[in-house]
PDB file of N, CA, C and O in Angstrom:
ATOM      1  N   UNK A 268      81.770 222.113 -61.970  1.00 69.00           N
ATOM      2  CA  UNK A 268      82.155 221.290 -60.852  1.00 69.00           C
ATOM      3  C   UNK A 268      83.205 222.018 -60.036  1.00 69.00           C
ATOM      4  O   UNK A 268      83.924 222.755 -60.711  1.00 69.00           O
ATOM      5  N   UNK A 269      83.429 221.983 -58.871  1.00 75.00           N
ATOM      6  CA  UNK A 269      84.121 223.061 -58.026  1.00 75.00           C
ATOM      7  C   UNK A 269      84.911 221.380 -56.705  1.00 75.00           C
ATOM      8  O   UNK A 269      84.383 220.525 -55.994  1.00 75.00           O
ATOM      9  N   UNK A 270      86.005 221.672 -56.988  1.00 76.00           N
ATOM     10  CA  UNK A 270      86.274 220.587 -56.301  1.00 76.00           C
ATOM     11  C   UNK A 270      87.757 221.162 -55.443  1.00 76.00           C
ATOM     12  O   UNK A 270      88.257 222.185 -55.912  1.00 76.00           O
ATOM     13  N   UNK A 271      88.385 220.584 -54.326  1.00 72.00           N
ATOM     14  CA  UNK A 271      89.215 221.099 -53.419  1.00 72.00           C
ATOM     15  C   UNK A 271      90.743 220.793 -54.168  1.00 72.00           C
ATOM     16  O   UNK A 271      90.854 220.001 -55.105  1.00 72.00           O
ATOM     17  N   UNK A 272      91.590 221.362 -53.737  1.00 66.00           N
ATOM     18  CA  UNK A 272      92.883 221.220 -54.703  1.00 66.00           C
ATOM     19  C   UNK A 272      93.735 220.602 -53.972  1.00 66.00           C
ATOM     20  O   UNK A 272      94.476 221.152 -53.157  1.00 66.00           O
ATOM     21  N   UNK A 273      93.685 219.307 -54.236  1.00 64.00           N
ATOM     22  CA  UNK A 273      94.993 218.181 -53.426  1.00 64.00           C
ATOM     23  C   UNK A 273      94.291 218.420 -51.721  1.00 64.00           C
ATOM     24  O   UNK A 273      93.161 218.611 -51.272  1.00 64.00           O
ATOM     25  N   UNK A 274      95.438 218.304 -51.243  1.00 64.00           N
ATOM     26  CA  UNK A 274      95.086 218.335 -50.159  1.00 64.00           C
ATOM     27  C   UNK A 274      95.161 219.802 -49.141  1.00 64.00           C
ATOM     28  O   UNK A 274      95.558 219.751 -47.977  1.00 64.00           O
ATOM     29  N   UNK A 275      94.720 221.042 -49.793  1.00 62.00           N
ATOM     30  CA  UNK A 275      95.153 222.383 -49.988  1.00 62.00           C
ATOM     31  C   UNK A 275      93.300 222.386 -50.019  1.00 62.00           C
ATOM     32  O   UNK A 275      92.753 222.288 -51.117  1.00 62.00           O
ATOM     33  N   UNK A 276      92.520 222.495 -48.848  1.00 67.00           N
ATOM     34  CA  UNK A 276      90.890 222.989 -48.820  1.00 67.00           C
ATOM     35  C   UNK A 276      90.990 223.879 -48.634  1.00 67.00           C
ATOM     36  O   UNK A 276      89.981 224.276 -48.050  1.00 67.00           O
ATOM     37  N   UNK A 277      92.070 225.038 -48.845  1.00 88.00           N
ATOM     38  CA  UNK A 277      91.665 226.786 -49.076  1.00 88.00           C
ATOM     39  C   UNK A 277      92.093 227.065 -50.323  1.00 88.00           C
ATOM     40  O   UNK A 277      92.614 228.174 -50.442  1.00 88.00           O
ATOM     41  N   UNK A 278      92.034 226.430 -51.237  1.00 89.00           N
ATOM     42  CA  UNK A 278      92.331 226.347 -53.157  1.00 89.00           C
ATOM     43  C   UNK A 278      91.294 225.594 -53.630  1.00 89.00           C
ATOM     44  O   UNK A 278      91.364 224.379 -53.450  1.00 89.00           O
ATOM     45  N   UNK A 279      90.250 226.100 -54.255  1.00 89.00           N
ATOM     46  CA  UNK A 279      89.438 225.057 -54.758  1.00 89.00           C
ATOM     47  C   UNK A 279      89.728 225.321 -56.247  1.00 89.00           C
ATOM     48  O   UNK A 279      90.272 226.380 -56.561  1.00 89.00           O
ATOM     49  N   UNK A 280      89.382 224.389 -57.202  1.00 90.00           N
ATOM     50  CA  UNK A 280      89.039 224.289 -58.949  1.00 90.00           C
ATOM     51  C   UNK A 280      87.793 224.500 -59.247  1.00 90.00           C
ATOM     52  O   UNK A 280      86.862 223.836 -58.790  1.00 90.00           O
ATOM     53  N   UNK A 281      87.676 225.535 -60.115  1.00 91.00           N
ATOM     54  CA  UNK A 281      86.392 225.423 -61.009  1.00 91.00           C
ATOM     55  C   UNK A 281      86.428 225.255 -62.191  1.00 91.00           C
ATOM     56  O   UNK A 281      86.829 226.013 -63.074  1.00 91.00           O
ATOM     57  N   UNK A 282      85.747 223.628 -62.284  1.00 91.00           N
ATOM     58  CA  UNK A 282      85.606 223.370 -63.787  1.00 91.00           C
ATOM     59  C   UNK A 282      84.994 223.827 -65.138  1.00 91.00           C
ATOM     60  O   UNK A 282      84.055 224.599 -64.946  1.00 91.00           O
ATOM     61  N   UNK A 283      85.153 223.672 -65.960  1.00 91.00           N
ATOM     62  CA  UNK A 283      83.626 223.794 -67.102  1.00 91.00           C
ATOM     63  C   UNK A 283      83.291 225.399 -66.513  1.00 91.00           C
ATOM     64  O   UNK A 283      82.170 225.887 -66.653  1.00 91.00           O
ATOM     65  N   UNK A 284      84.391 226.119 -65.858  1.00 90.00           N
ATOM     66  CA  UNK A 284      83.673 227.686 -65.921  1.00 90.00           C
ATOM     67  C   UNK A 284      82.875 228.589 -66.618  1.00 90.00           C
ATOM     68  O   UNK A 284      83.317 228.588 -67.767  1.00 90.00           O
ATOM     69  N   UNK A 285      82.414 228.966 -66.579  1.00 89.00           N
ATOM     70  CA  UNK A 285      81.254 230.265 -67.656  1.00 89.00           C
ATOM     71  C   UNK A 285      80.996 229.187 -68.530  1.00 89.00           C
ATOM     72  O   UNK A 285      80.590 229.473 -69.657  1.00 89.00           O
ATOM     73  N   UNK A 286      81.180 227.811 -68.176  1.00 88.00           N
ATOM     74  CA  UNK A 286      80.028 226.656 -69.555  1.00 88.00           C
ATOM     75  C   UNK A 286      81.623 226.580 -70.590  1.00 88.00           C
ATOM     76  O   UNK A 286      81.428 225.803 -71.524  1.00 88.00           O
ATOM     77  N   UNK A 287      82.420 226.912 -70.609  1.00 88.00           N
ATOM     78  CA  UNK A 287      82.765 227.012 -71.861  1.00 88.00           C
ATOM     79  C   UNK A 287      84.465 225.950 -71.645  1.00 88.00           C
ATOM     80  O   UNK A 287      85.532 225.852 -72.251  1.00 88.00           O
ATOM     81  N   UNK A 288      84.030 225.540 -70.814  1.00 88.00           N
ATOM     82  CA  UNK A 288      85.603 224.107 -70.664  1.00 88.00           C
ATOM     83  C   UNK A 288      86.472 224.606 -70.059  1.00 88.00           C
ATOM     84  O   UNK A 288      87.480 223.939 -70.292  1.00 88.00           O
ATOM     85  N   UNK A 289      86.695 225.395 -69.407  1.00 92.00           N
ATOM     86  CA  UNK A 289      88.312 226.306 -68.725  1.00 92.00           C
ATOM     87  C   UNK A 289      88.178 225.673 -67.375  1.00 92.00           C
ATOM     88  O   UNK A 289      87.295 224.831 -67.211  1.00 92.00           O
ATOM     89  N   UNK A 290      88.708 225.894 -66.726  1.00 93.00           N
ATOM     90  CA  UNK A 290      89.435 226.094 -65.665  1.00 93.00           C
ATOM     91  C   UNK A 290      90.158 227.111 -64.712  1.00 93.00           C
ATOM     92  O   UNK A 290      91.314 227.533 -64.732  1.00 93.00           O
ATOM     93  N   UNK A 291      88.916 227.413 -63.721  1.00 95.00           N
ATOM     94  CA  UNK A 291      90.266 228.534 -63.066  1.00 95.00           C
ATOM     95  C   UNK A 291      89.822 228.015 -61.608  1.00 95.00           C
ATOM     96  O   UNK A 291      88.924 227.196 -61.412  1.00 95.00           O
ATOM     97  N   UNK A 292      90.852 228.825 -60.312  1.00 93.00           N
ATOM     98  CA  UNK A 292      90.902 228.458 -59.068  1.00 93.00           C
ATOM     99  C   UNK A 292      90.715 229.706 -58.465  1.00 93.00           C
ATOM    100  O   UNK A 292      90.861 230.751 -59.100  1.00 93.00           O
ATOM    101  N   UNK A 293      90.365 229.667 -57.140  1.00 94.00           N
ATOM    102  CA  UNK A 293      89.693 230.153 -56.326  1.00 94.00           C
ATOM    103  C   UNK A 293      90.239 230.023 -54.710  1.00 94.00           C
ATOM    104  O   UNK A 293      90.752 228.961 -54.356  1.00 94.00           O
ATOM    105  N   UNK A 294      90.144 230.814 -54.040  1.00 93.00           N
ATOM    106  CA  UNK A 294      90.593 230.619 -52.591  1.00 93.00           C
ATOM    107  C   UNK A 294      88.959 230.726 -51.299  1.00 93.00           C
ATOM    108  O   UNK A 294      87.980 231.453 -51.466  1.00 93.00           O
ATOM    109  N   UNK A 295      89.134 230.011 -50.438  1.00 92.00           N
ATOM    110  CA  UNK A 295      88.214 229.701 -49.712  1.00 92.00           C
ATOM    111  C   UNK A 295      88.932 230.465 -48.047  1.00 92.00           C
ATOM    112  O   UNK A 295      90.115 230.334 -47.732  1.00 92.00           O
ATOM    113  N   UNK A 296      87.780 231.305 -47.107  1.00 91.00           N
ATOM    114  CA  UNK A 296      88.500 231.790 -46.071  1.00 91.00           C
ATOM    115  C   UNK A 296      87.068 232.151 -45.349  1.00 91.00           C
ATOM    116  O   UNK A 296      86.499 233.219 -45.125  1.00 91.00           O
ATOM    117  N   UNK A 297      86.769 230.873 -45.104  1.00 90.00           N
ATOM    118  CA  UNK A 297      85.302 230.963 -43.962  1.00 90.00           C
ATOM    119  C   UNK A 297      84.238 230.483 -44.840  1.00 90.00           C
ATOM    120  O   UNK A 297      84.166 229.283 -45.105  1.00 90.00           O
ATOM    121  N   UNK A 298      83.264 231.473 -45.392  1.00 91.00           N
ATOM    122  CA  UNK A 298      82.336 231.154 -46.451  1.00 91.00           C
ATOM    123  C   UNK A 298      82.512 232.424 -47.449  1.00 91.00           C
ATOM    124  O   UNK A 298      81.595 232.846 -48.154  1.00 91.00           O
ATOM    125  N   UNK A 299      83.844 232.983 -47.406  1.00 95.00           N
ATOM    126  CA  UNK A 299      83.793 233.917 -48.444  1.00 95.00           C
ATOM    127  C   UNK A 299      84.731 232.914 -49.588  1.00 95.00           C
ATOM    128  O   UNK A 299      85.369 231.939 -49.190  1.00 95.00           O
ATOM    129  N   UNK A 300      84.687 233.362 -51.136  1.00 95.00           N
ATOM    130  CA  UNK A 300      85.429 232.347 -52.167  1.00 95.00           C
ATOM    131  C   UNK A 300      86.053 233.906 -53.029  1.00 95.00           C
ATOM    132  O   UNK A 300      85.375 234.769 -53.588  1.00 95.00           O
ATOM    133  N   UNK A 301      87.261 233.846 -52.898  1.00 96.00           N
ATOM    134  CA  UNK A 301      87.790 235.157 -54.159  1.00 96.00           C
ATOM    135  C   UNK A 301      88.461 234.329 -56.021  1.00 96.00           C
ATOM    136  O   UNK A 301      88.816 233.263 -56.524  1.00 96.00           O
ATOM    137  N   UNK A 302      88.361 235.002 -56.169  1.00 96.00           N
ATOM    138  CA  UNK A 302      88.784 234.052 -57.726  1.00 96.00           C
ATOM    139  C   UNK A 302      89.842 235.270 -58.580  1.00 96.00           C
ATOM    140  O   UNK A 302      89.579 236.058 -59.489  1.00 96.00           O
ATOM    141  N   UNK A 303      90.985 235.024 -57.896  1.00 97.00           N
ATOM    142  CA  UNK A 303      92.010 236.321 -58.532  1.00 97.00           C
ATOM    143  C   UNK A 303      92.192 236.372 -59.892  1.00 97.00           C
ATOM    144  O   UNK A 303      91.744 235.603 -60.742  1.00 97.00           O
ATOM    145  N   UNK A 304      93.006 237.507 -60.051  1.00 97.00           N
ATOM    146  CA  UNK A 304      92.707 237.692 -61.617  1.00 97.00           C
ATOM    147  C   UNK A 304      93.714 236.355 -62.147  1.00 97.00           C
ATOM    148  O   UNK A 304      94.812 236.026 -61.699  1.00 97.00           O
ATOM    149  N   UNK A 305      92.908 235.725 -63.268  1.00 96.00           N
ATOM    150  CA  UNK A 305      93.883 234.456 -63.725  1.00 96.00           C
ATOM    151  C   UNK A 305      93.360 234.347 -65.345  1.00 96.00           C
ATOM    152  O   UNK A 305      92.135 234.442 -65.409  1.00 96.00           O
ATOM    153  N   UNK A 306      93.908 234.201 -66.435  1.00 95.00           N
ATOM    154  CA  UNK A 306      93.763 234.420 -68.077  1.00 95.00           C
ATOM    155  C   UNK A 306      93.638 233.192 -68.221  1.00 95.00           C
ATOM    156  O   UNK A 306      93.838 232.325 -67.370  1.00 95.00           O
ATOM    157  N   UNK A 307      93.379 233.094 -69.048  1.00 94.00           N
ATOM    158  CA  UNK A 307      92.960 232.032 -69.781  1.00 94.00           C
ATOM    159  C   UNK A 307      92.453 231.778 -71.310  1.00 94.00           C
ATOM    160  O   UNK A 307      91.891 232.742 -71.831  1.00 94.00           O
ATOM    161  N   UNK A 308      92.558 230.856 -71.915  1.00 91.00           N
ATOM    162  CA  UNK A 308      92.313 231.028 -73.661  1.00 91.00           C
ATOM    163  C   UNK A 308      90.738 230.429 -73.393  1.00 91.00           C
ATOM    164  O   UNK A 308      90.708 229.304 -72.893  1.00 91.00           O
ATOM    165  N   UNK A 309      89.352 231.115 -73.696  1.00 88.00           N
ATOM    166  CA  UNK A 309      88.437 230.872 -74.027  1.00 88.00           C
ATOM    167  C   UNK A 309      87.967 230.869 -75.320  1.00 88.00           C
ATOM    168  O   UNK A 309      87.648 231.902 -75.908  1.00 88.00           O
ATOM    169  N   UNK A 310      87.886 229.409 -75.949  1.00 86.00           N
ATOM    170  CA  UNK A 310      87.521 229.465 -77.512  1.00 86.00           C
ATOM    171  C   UNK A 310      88.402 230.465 -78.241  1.00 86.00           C
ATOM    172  O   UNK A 310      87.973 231.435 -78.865  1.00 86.00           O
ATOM    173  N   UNK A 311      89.678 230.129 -78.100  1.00 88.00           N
ATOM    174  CA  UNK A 311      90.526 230.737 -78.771  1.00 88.00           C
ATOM    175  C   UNK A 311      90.729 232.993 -78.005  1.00 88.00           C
ATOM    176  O   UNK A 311      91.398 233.955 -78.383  1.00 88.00           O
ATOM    177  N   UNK A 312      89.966 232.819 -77.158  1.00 87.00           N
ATOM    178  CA  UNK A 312      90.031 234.353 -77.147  1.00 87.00           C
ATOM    179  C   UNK A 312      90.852 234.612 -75.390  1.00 87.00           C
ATOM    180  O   UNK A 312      90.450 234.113 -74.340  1.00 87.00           O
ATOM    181  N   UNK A 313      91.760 235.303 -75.527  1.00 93.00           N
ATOM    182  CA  UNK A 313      92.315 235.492 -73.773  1.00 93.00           C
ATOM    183  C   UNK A 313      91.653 236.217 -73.377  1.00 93.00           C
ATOM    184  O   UNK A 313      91.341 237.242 -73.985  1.00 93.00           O
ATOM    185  N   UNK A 314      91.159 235.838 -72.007  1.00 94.00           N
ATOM    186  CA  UNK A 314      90.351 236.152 -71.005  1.00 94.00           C
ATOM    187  C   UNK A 314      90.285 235.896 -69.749  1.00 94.00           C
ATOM    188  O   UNK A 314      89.838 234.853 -69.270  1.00 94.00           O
ATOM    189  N   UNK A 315      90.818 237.029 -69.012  1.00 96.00           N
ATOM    190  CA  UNK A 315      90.820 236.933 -67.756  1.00 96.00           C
ATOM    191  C   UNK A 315      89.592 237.200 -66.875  1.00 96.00           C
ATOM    192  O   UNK A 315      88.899 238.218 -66.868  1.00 96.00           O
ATOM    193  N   UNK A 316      89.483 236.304 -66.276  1.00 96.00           N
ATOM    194  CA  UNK A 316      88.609 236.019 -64.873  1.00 96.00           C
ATOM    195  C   UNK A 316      89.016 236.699 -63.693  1.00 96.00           C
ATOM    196  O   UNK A 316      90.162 236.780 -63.251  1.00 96.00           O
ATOM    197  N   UNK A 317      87.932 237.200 -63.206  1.00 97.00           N
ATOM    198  CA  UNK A 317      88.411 237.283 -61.314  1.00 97.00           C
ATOM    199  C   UNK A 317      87.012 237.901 -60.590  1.00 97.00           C
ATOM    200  O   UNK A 317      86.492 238.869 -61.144  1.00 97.00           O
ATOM    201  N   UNK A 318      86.437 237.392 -59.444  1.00 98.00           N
ATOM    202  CA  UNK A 318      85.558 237.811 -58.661  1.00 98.00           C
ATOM    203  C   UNK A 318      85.319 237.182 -57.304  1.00 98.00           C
ATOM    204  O   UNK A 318      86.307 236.659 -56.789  1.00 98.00           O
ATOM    205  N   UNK A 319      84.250 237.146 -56.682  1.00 98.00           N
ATOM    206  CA  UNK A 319      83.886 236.804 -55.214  1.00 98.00           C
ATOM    207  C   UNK A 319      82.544 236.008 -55.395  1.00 98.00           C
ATOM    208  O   UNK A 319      81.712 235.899 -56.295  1.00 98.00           O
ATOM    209  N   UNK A 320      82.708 235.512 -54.154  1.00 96.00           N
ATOM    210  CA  UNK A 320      81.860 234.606 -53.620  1.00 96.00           C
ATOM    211  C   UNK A 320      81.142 234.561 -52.171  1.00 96.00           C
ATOM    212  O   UNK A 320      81.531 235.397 -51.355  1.00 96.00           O
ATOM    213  N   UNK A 321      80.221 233.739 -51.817  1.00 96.00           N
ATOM    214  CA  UNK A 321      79.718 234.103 -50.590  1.00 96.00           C
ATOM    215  C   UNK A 321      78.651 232.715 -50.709  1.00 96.00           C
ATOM    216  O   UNK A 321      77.725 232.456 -51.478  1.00 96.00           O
ATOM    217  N   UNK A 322      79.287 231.955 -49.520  1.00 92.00           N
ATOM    218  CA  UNK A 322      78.489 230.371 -49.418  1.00 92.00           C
ATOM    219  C   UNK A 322      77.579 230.339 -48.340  1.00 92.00           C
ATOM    220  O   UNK A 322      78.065 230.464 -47.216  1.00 92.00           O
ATOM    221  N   UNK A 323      76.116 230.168 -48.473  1.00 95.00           N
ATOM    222  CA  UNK A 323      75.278 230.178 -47.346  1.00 95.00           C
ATOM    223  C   UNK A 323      74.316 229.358 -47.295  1.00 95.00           C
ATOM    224  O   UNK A 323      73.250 229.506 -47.894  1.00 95.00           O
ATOM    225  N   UNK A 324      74.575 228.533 -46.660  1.00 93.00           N
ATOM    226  CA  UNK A 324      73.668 227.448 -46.390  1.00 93.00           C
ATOM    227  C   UNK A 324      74.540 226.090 -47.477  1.00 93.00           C
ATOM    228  O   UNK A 324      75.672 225.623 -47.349  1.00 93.00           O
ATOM    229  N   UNK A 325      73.751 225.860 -48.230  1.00 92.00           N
ATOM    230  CA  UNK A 325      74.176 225.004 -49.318  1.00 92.00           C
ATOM    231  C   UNK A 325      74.232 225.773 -51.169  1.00 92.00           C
ATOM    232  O   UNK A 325      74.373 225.199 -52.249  1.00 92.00           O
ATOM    233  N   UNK A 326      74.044 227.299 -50.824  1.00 95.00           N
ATOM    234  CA  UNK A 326      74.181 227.526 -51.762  1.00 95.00           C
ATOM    235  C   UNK A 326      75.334 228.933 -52.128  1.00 95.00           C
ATOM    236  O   UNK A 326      75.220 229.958 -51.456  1.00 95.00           O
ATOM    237  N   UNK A 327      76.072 228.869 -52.889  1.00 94.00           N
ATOM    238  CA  UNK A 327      77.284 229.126 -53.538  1.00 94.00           C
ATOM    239  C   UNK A 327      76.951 230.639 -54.618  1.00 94.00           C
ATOM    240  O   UNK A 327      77.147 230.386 -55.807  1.00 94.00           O
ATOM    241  N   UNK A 328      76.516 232.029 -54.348  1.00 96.00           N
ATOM    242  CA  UNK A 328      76.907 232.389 -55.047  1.00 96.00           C
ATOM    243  C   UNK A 328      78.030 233.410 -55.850  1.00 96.00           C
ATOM    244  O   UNK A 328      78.464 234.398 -55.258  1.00 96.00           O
ATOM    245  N   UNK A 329      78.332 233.184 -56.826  1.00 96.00           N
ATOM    246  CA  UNK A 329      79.747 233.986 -57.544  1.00 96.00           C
ATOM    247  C   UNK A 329      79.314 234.855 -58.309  1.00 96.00           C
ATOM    248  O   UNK A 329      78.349 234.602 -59.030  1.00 96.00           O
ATOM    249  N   UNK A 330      79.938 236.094 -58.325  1.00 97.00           N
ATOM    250  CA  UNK A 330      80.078 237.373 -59.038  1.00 97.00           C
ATOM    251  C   UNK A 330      81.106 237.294 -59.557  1.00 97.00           C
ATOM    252  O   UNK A 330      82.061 236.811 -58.948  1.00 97.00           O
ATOM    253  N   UNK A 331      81.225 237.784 -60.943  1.00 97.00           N
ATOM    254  CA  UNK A 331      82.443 237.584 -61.447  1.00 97.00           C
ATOM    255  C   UNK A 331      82.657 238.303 -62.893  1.00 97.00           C
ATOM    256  O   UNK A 331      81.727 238.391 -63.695  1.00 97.00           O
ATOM    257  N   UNK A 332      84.107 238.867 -63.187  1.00 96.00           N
ATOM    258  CA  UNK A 332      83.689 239.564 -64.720  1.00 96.00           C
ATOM    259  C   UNK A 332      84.743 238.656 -65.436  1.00 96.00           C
ATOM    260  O   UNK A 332      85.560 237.866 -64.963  1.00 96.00           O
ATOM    261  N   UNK A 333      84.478 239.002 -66.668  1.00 94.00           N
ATOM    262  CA  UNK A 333      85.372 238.337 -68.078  1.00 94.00           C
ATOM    263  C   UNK A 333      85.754 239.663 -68.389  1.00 94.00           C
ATOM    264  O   UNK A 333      85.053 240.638 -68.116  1.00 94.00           O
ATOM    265  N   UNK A 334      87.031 239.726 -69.046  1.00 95.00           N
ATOM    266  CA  UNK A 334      87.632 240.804 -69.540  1.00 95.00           C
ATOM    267  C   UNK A 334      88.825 240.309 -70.239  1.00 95.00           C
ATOM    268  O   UNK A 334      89.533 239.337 -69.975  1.00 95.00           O
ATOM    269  N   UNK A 335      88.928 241.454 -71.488  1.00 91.00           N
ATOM    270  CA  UNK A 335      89.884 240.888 -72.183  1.00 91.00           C
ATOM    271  C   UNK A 335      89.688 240.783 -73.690  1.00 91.00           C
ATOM    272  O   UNK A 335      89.217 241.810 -74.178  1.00 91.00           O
ATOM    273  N   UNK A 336      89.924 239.835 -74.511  1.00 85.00           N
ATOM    274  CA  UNK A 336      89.125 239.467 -75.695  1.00 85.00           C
ATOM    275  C   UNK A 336      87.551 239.387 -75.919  1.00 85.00           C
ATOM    276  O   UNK A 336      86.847 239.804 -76.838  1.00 85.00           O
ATOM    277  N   UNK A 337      87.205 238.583 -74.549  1.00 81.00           N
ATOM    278  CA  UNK A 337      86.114 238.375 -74.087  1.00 81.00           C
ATOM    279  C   UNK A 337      85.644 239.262 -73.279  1.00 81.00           C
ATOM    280  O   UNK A 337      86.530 239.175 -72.429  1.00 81.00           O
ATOM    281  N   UNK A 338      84.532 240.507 -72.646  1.00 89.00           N
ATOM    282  CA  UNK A 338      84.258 240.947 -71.475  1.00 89.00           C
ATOM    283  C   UNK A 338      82.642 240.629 -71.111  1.00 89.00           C
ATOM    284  O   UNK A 338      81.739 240.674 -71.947  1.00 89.00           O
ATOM    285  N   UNK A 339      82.528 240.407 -70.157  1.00 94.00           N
ATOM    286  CA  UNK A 339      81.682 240.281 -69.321  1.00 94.00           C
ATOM    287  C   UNK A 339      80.871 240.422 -67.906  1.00 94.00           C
ATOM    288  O   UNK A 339      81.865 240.386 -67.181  1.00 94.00           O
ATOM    289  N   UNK A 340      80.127 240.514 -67.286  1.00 96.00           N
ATOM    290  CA  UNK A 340      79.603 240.410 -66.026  1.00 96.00           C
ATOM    291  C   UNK A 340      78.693 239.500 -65.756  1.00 96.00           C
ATOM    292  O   UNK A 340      77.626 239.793 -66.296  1.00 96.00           O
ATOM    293  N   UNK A 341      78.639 238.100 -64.891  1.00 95.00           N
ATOM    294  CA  UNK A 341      77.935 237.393 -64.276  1.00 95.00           C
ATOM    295  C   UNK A 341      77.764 237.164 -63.138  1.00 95.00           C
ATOM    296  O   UNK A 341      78.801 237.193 -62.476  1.00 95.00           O
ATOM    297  N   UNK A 342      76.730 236.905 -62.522  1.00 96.00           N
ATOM    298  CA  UNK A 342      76.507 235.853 -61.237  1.00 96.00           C
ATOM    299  C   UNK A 342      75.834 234.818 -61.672  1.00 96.00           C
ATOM    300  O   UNK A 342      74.861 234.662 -62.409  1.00 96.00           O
ATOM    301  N   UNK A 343      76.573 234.107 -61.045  1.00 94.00           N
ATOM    302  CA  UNK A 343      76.396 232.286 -60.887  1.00 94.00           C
ATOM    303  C   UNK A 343      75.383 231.569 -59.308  1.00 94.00           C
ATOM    304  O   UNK A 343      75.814 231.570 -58.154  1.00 94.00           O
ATOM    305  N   UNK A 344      74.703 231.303 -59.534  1.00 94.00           N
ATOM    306  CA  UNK A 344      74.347 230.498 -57.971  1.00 94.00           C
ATOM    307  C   UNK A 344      74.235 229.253 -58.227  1.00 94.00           C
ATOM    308  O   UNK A 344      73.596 228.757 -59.154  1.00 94.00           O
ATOM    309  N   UNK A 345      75.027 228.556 -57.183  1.00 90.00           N
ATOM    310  CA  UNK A 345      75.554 227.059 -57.454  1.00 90.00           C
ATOM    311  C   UNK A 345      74.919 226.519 -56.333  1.00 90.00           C
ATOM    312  O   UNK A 345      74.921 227.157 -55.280  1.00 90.00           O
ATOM    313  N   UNK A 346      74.153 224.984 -56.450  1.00 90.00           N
ATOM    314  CA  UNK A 346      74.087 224.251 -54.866  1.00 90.00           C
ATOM    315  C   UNK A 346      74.573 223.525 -55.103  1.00 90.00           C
ATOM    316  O   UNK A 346      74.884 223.147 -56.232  1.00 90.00           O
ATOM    317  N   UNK A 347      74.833 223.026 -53.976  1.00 81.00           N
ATOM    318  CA  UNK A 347      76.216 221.781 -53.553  1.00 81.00           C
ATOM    319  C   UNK A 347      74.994 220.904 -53.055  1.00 81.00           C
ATOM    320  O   UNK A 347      74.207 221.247 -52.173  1.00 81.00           O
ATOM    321  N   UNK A 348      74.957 219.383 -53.963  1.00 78.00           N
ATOM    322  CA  UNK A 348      74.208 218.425 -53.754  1.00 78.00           C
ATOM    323  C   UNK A 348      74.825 217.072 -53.176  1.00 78.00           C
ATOM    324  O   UNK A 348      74.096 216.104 -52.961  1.00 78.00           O
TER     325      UNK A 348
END
């Protein structure tokens, strides 16, 4: 779930990230989305997040790596319903 932060619509939240319950935030600047580097405890393991985005039309997608305890590389494509 990706929702706007207070009343701050160039900070959004992403919930339930990579599926696994976290939480990280994101900045919005036209239809581009960056997601700076930000750690976090995933299932016990620290892991920092950070990547980009690019919103077109109604659909949302994110590039993004895990690194850390955890490493990774994904893209995500999200629609906004």
């Amino acid at each position: 779930t990706i929702t706007t932060s207070g009343t701050n619509a160039v900070t959004i939240n992403m919930n339930n990230f990579y599926g696994v319950d976290v939480s990280v935030s994101g900045t919005v600047s036209g239809s581009s989305v960056t997601i700076p580097n930000q750690t976090v405890s995933v299932q016990g393991a620290s892991t920092t997040f950070s990547g980009t985005g690019q919103l077109v039309g109604n659909i949302l997608t994110l590039t993004f790596t895990a690194s850390g305890d955890l490493s990774d590389t994904c893209t995500a494509t999200c629609t906004r319903i």
